PDB file of C-alpha atoms in Angstrom:
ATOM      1  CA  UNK A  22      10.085 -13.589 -16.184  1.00 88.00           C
ATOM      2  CA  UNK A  23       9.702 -11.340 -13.223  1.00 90.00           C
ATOM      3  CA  UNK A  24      10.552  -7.635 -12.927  1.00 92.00           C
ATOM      4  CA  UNK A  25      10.374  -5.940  -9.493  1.00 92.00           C
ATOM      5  CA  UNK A  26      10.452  -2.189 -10.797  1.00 92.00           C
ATOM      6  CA  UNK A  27      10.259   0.169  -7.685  1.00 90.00           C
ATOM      7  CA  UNK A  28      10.098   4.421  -9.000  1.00 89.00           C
ATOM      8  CA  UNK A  29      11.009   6.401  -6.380  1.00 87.00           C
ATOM      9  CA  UNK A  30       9.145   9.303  -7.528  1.00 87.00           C
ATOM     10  CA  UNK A  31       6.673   9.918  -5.033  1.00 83.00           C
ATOM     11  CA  UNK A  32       9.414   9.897  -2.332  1.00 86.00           C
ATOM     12  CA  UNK A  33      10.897  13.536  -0.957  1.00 83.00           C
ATOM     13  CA  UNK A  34      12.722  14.975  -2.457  1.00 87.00           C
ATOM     14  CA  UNK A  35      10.273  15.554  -5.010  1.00 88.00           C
ATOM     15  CA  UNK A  36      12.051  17.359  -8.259  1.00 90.00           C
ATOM     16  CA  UNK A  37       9.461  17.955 -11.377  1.00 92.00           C
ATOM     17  CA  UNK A  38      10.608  19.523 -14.257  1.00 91.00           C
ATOM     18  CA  UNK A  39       9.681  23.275 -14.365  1.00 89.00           C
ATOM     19  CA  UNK A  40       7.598  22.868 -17.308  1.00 90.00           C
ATOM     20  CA  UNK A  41       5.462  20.355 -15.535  1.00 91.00           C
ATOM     21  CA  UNK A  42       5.042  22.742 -12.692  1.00 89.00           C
ATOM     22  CA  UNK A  43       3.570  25.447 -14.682  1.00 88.00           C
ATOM     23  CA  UNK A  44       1.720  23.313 -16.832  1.00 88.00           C
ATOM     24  CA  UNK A  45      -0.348  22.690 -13.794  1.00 85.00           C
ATOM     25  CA  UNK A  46      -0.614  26.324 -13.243  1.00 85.00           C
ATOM     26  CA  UNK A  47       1.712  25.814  -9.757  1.00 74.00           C
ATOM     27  CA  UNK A  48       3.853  27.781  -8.105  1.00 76.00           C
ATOM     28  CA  UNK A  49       6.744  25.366  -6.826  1.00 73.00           C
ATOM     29  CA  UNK A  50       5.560  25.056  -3.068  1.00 82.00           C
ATOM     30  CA  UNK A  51       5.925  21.382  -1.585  1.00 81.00           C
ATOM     31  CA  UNK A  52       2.393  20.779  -2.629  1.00 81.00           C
ATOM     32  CA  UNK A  53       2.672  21.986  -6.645  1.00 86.00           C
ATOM     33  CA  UNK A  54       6.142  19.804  -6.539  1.00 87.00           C
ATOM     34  CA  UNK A  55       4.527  16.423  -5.184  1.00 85.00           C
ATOM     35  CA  UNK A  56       1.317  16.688  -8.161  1.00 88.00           C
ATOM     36  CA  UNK A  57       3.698  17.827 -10.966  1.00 92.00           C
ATOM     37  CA  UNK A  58       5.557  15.224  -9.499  1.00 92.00           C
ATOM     38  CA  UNK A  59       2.997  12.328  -9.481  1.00 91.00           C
ATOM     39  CA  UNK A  60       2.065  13.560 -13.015  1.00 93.00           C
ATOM     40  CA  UNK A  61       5.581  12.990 -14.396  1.00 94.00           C
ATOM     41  CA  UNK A  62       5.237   9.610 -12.811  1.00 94.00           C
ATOM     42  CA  UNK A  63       1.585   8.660 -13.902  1.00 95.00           C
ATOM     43  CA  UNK A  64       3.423   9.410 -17.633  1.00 95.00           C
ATOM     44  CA  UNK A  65       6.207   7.091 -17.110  1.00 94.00           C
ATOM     45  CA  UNK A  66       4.116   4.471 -15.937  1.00 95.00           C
ATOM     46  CA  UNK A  67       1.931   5.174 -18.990  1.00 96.00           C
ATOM     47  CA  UNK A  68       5.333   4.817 -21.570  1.00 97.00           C
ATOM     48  CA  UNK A  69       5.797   1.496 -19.657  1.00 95.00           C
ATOM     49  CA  UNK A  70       1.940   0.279 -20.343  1.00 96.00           C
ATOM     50  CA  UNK A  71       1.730   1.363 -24.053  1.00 97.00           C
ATOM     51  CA  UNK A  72       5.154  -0.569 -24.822  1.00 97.00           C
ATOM     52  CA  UNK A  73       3.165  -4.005 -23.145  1.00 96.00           C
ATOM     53  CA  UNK A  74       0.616  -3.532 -25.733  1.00 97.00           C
ATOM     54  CA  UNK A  75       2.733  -2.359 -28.982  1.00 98.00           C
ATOM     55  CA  UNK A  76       5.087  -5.334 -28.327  1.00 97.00           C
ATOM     56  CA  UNK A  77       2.048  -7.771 -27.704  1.00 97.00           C
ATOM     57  CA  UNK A  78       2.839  -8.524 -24.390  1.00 96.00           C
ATOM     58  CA  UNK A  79      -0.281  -7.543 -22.796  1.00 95.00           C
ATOM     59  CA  UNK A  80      -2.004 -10.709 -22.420  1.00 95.00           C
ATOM     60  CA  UNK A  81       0.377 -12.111 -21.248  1.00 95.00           C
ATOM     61  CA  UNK A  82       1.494  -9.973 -18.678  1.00 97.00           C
ATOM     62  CA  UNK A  83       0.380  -9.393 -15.393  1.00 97.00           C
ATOM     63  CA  UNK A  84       1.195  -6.123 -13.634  1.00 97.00           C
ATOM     64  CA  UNK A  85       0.497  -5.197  -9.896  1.00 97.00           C
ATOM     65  CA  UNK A  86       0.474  -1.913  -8.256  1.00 95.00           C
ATOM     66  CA  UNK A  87       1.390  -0.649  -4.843  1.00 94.00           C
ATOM     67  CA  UNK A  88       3.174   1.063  -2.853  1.00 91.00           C
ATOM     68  CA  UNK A  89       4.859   0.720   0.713  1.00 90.00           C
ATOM     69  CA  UNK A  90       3.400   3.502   3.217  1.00 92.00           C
ATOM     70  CA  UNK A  91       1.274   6.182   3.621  1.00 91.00           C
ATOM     71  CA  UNK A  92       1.726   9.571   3.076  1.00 88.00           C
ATOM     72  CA  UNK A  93       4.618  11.674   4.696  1.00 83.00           C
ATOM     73  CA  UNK A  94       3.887  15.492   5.827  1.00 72.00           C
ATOM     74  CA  UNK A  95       3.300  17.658   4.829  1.00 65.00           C
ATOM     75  CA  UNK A  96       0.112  15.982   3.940  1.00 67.00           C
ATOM     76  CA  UNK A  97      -3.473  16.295   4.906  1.00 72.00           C
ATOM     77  CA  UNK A  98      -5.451  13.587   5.349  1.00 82.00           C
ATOM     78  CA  UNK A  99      -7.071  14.166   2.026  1.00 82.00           C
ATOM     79  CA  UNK A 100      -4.526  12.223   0.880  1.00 84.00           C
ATOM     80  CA  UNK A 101      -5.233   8.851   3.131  1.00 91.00           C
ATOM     81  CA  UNK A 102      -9.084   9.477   2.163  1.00 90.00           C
ATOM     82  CA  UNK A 103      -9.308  10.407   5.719  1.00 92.00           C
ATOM     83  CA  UNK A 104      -7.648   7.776   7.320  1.00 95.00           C
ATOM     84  CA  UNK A 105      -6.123   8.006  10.787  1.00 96.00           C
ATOM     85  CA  UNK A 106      -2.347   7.722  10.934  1.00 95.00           C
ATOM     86  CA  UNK A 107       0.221   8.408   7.879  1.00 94.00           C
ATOM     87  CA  UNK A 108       4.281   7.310   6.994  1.00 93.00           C
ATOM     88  CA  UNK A 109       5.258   5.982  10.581  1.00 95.00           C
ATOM     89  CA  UNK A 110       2.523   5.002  11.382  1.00 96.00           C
ATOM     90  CA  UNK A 111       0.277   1.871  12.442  1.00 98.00           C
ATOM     91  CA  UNK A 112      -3.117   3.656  12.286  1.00 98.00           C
ATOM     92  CA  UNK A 113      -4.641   2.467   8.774  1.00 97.00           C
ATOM     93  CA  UNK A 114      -3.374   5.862   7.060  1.00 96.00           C
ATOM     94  CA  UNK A 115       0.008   4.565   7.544  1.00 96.00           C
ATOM     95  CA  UNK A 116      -0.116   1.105   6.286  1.00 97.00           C
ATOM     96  CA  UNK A 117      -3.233   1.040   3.915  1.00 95.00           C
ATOM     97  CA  UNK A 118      -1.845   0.815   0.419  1.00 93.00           C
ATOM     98  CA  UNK A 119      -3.604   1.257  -3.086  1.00 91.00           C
ATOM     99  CA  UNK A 120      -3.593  -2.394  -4.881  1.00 95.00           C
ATOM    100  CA  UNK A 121      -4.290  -2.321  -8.243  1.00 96.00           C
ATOM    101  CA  UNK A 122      -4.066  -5.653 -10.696  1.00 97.00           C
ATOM    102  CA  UNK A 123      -3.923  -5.558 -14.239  1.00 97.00           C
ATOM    103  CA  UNK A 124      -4.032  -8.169 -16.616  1.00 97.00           C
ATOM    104  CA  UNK A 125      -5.851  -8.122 -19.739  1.00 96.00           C
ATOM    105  CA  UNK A 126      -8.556 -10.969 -20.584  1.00 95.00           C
ATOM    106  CA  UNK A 127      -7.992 -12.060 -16.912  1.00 96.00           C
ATOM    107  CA  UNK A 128      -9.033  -9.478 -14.535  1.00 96.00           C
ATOM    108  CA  UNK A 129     -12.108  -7.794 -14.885  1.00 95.00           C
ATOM    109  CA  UNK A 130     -11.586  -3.892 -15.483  1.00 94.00           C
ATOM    110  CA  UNK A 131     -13.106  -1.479 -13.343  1.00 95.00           C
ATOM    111  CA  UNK A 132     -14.209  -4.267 -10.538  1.00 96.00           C
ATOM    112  CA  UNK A 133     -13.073  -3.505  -6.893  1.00 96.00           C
ATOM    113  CA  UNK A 134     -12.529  -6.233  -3.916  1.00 95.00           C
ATOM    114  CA  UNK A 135     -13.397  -4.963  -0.677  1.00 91.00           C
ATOM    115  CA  UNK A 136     -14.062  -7.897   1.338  1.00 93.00           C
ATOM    116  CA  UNK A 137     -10.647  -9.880   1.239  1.00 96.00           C
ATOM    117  CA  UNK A 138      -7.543  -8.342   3.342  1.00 95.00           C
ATOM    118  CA  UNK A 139      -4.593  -8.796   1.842  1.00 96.00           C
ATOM    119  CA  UNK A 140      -0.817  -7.944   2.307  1.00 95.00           C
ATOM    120  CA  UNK A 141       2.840  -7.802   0.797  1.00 94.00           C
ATOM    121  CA  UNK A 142       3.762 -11.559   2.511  1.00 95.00           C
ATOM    122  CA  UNK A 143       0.818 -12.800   0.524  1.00 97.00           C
ATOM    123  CA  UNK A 144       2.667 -11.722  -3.130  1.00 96.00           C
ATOM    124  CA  UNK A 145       5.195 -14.684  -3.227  1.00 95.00           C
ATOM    125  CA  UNK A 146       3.093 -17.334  -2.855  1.00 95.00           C
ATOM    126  CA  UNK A 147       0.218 -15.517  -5.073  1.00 97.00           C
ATOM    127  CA  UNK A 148       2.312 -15.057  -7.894  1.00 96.00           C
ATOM    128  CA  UNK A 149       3.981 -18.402  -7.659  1.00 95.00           C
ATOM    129  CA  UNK A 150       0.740 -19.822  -7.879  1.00 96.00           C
ATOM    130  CA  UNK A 151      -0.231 -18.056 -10.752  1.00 96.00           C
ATOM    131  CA  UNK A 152       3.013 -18.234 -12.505  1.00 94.00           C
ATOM    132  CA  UNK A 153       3.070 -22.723 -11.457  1.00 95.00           C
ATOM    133  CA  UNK A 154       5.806 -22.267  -9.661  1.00 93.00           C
ATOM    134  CA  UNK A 155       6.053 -24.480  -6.844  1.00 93.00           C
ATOM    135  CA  UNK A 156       7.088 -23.164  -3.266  1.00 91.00           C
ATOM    136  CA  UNK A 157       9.584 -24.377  -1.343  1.00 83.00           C
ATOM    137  CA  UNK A 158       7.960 -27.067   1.669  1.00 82.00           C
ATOM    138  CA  UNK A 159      10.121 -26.117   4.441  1.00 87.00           C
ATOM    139  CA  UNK A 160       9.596 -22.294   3.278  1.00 83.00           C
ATOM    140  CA  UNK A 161       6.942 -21.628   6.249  1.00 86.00           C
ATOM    141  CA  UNK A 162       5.524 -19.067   4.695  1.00 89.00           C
ATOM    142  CA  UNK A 163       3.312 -16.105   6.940  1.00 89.00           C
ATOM    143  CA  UNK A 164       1.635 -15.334   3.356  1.00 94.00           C
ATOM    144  CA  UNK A 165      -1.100 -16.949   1.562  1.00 95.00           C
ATOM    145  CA  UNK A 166      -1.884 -17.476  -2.180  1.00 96.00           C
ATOM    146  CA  UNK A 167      -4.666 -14.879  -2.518  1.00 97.00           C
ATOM    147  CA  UNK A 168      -4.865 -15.096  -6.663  1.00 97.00           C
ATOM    148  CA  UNK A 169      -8.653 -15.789  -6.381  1.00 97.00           C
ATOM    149  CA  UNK A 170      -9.317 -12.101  -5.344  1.00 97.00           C
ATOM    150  CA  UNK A 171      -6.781 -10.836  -7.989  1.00 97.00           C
ATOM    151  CA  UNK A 172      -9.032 -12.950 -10.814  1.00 96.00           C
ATOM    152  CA  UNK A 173     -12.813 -12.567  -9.858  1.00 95.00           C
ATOM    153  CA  UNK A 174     -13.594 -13.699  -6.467  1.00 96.00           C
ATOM    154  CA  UNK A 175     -13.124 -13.479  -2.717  1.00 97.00           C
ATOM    155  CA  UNK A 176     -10.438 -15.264  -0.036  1.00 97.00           C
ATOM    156  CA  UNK A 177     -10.649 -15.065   3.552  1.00 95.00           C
ATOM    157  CA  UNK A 178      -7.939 -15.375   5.698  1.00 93.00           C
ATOM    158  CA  UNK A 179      -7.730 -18.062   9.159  1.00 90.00           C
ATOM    159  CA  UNK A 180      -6.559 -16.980  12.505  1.00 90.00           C
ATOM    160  CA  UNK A 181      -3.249 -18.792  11.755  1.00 91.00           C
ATOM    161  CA  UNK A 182      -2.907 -15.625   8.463  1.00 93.00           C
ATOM    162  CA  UNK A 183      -3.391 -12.967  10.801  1.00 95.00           C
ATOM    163  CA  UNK A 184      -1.466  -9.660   9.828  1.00 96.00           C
ATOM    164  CA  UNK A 185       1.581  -8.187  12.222  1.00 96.00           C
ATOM    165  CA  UNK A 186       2.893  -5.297  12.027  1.00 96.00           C
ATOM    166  CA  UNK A 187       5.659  -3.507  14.110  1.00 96.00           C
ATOM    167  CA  UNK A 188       6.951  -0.141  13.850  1.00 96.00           C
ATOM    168  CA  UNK A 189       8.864   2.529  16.547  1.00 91.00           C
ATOM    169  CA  UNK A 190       9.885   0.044  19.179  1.00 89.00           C
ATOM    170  CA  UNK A 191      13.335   1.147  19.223  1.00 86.00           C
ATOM    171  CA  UNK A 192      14.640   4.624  19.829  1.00 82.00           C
ATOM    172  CA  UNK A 193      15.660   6.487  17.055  1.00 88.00           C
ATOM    173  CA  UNK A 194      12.718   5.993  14.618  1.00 91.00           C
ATOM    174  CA  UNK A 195      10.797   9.503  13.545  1.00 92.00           C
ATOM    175  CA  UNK A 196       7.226   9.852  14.413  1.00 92.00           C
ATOM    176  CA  UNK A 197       4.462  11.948  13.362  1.00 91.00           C
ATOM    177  CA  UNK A 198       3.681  15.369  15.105  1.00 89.00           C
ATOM    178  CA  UNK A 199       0.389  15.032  15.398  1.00 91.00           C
ATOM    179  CA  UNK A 200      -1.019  13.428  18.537  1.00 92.00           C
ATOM    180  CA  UNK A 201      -3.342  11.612  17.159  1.00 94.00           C
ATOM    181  CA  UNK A 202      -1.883   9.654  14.044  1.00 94.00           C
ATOM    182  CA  UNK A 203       1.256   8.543  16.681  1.00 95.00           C
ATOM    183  CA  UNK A 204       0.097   5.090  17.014  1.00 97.00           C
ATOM    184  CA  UNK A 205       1.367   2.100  19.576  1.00 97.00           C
ATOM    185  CA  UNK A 206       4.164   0.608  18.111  1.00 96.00           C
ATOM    186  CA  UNK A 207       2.435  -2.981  17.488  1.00 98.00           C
ATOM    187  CA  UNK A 208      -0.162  -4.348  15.473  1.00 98.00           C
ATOM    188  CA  UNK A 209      -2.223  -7.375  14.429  1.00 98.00           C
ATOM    189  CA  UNK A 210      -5.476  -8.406  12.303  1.00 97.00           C
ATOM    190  CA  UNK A 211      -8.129 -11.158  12.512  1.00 96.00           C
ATOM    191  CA  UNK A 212     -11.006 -10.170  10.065  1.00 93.00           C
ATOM    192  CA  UNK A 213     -12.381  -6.639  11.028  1.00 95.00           C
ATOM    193  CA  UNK A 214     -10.874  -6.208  14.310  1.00 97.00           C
ATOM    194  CA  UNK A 215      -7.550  -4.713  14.730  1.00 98.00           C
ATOM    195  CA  UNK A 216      -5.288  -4.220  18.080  1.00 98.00           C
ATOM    196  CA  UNK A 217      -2.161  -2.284  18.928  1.00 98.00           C
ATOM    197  CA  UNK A 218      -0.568  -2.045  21.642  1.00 98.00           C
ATOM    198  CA  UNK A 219       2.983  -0.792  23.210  1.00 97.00           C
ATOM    199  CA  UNK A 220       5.958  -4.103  23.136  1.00 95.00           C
ATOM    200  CA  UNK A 221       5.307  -3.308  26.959  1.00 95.00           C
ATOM    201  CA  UNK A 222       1.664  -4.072  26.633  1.00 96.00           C
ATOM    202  CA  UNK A 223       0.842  -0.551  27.359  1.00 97.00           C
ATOM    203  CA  UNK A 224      -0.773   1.888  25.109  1.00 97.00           C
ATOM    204  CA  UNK A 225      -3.857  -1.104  23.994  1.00 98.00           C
ATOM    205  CA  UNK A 226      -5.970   0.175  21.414  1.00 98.00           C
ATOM    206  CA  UNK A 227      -9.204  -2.603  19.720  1.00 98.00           C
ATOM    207  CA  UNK A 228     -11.295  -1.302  16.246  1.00 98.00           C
ATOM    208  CA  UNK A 229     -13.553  -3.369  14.619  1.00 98.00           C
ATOM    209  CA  UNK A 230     -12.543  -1.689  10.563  1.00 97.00           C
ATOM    210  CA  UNK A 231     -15.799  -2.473   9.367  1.00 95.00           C
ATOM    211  CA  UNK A 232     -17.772  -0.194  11.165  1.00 97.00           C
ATOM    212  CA  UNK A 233     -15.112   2.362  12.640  1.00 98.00           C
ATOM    213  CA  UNK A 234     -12.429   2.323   9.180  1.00 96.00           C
ATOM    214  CA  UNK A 235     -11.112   5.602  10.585  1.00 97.00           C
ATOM    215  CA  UNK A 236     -10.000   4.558  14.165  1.00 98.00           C
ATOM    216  CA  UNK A 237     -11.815   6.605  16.131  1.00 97.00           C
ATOM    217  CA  UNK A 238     -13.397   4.833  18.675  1.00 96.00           C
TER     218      UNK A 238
END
C-alpha cells in the first residue's frame, strides 16, 4: 500500500499548545510559535514511527521525508543553512528540500548522498521501481528511477533529466522583500550549473553549485 500523509504543521498559521510554548521556556512571538510548533510535530511523527515498529511493520516499510519549499518570513537564513532565496523563490533557499529515507535493513542509517540531484518528478518512477510496479509506456515521464541513491549508491542524471523550475511569471504571485532572495522567475539544472532567467530572457543569472552553493557570484 501507499500512504501520501502531508502535516501541515510547519505552515502559518502556526498554533502550539501553550504548554509546549513554555516548556521551551518561550514567550509566544512568531519565532517561540514555529519551534514549539515543529516540536509538536517532530512528536507526532515520532507516535507514527513507534506504531511501524510495535506492529512489525518496520521492515517492511519504507518511509520518505520532505517537504515542498523553503522557509517563509519571518525567517533568517539560519534556517536555509545560509542559502540564498526562501518560499517564492528560485534561489536554492527556496527550492532545496531536506530528503530523508528510512527503511530498516535497507538503507544504511546515518549515511548522507551528496553527489546525486534529485527531485519530486523522480518519486513515481522511484517508488514504482522499488515497489515492481510497472510504469505506464506512453507515460513520458520528466522523472527518473533514482532508488540506487535511496539504497547505497550514486545516480547521475543526462541532459535529457535536467530540472525546470518556474515560479512568478504571472502577476499576482507574492515575492520576497528582500532584494536579493527575489530571483528570475525561471530555472533549469544540468549537473552543477544552474541558470535563471526572466520568460522574457531578461534577468540571466549562471552558478556552477559546486563551488558557489550560495549563489553569489
Amino acid at each position: 500500500c501507499y500512504v501520501n500523509l502531508w502535516p501541515d504543521d510547519v505552515h502559518d498559521p502556526h498554533v502550539p499548545s501553550p504548554k509546549t510554548v513554555e516548556k521551551l521556556g518561550g514567550k509566544p512571538g512568531p519565532r517561540q510559535k514555529t519551534v514549539a510548533t515543529i516540536e509538536e510535530y517532530d512528536a507526532a511523527l515520532g507516535k507514527l514511527l513507534d506504531s511501524l515498529r510495535s506492529e512489525g511493520l518496520e521492515e517492511n516499510t519504507l518511509v520518505v521525508f520532505t517537504g515542498d519549499n523553503g522557509p517563509q518570513p519571518p525567517y533568517d537564513h539560519a534556517r536555509t543553512l545560509g542559502l540564498r532565496g526562501q518560499k517564492w523563490s528560485l534561489y536554492e533557499g527556496g527550492i532545496r528540500e531536506p530528503f530523508i529515507v528510512k527503511w530498516k535493513g535497507r538503507v544504511q542509517a546515518g549515511r548522507v548522498e551528496e553527489k546525486t540531484v534529485s527531485c519530486s518528478v523522480d518519486l513515481l518512477p522511484t517508488l514504482c521501481s522499488i515497489a515492481g510496479a510497472p510504469l505506464p509506456q506512453a507515460a513520458g515521464l520528466d522523472g527518473m528511477d533514482v532508488s540506487k541513491a535511496w539504497l547505497g549508491g550514486t545516480v547521475t542524471r543526462g541532459p535529457d533529466k535536467a530540472l525546470l523550475w518556474e515560479y512568478g511569471r504571472h502577476n499576482g504571485y507574492l515575492y520576497p522583500k528582500a532584494p536579493q532572495d527575489k530571483s528570475p522567475n525561471c530555472a533549469i539544472r544540468e549537473g552543477n550549473w544552474k541558470l535563471l532567467a526572466n520568460a522574457d530572457g531578461s534577468g540571466v543569472e549562471l552558478y556552477d553549485l559546486a563551488a558557489d552553493p550560495k549563489e553569489t557570484t
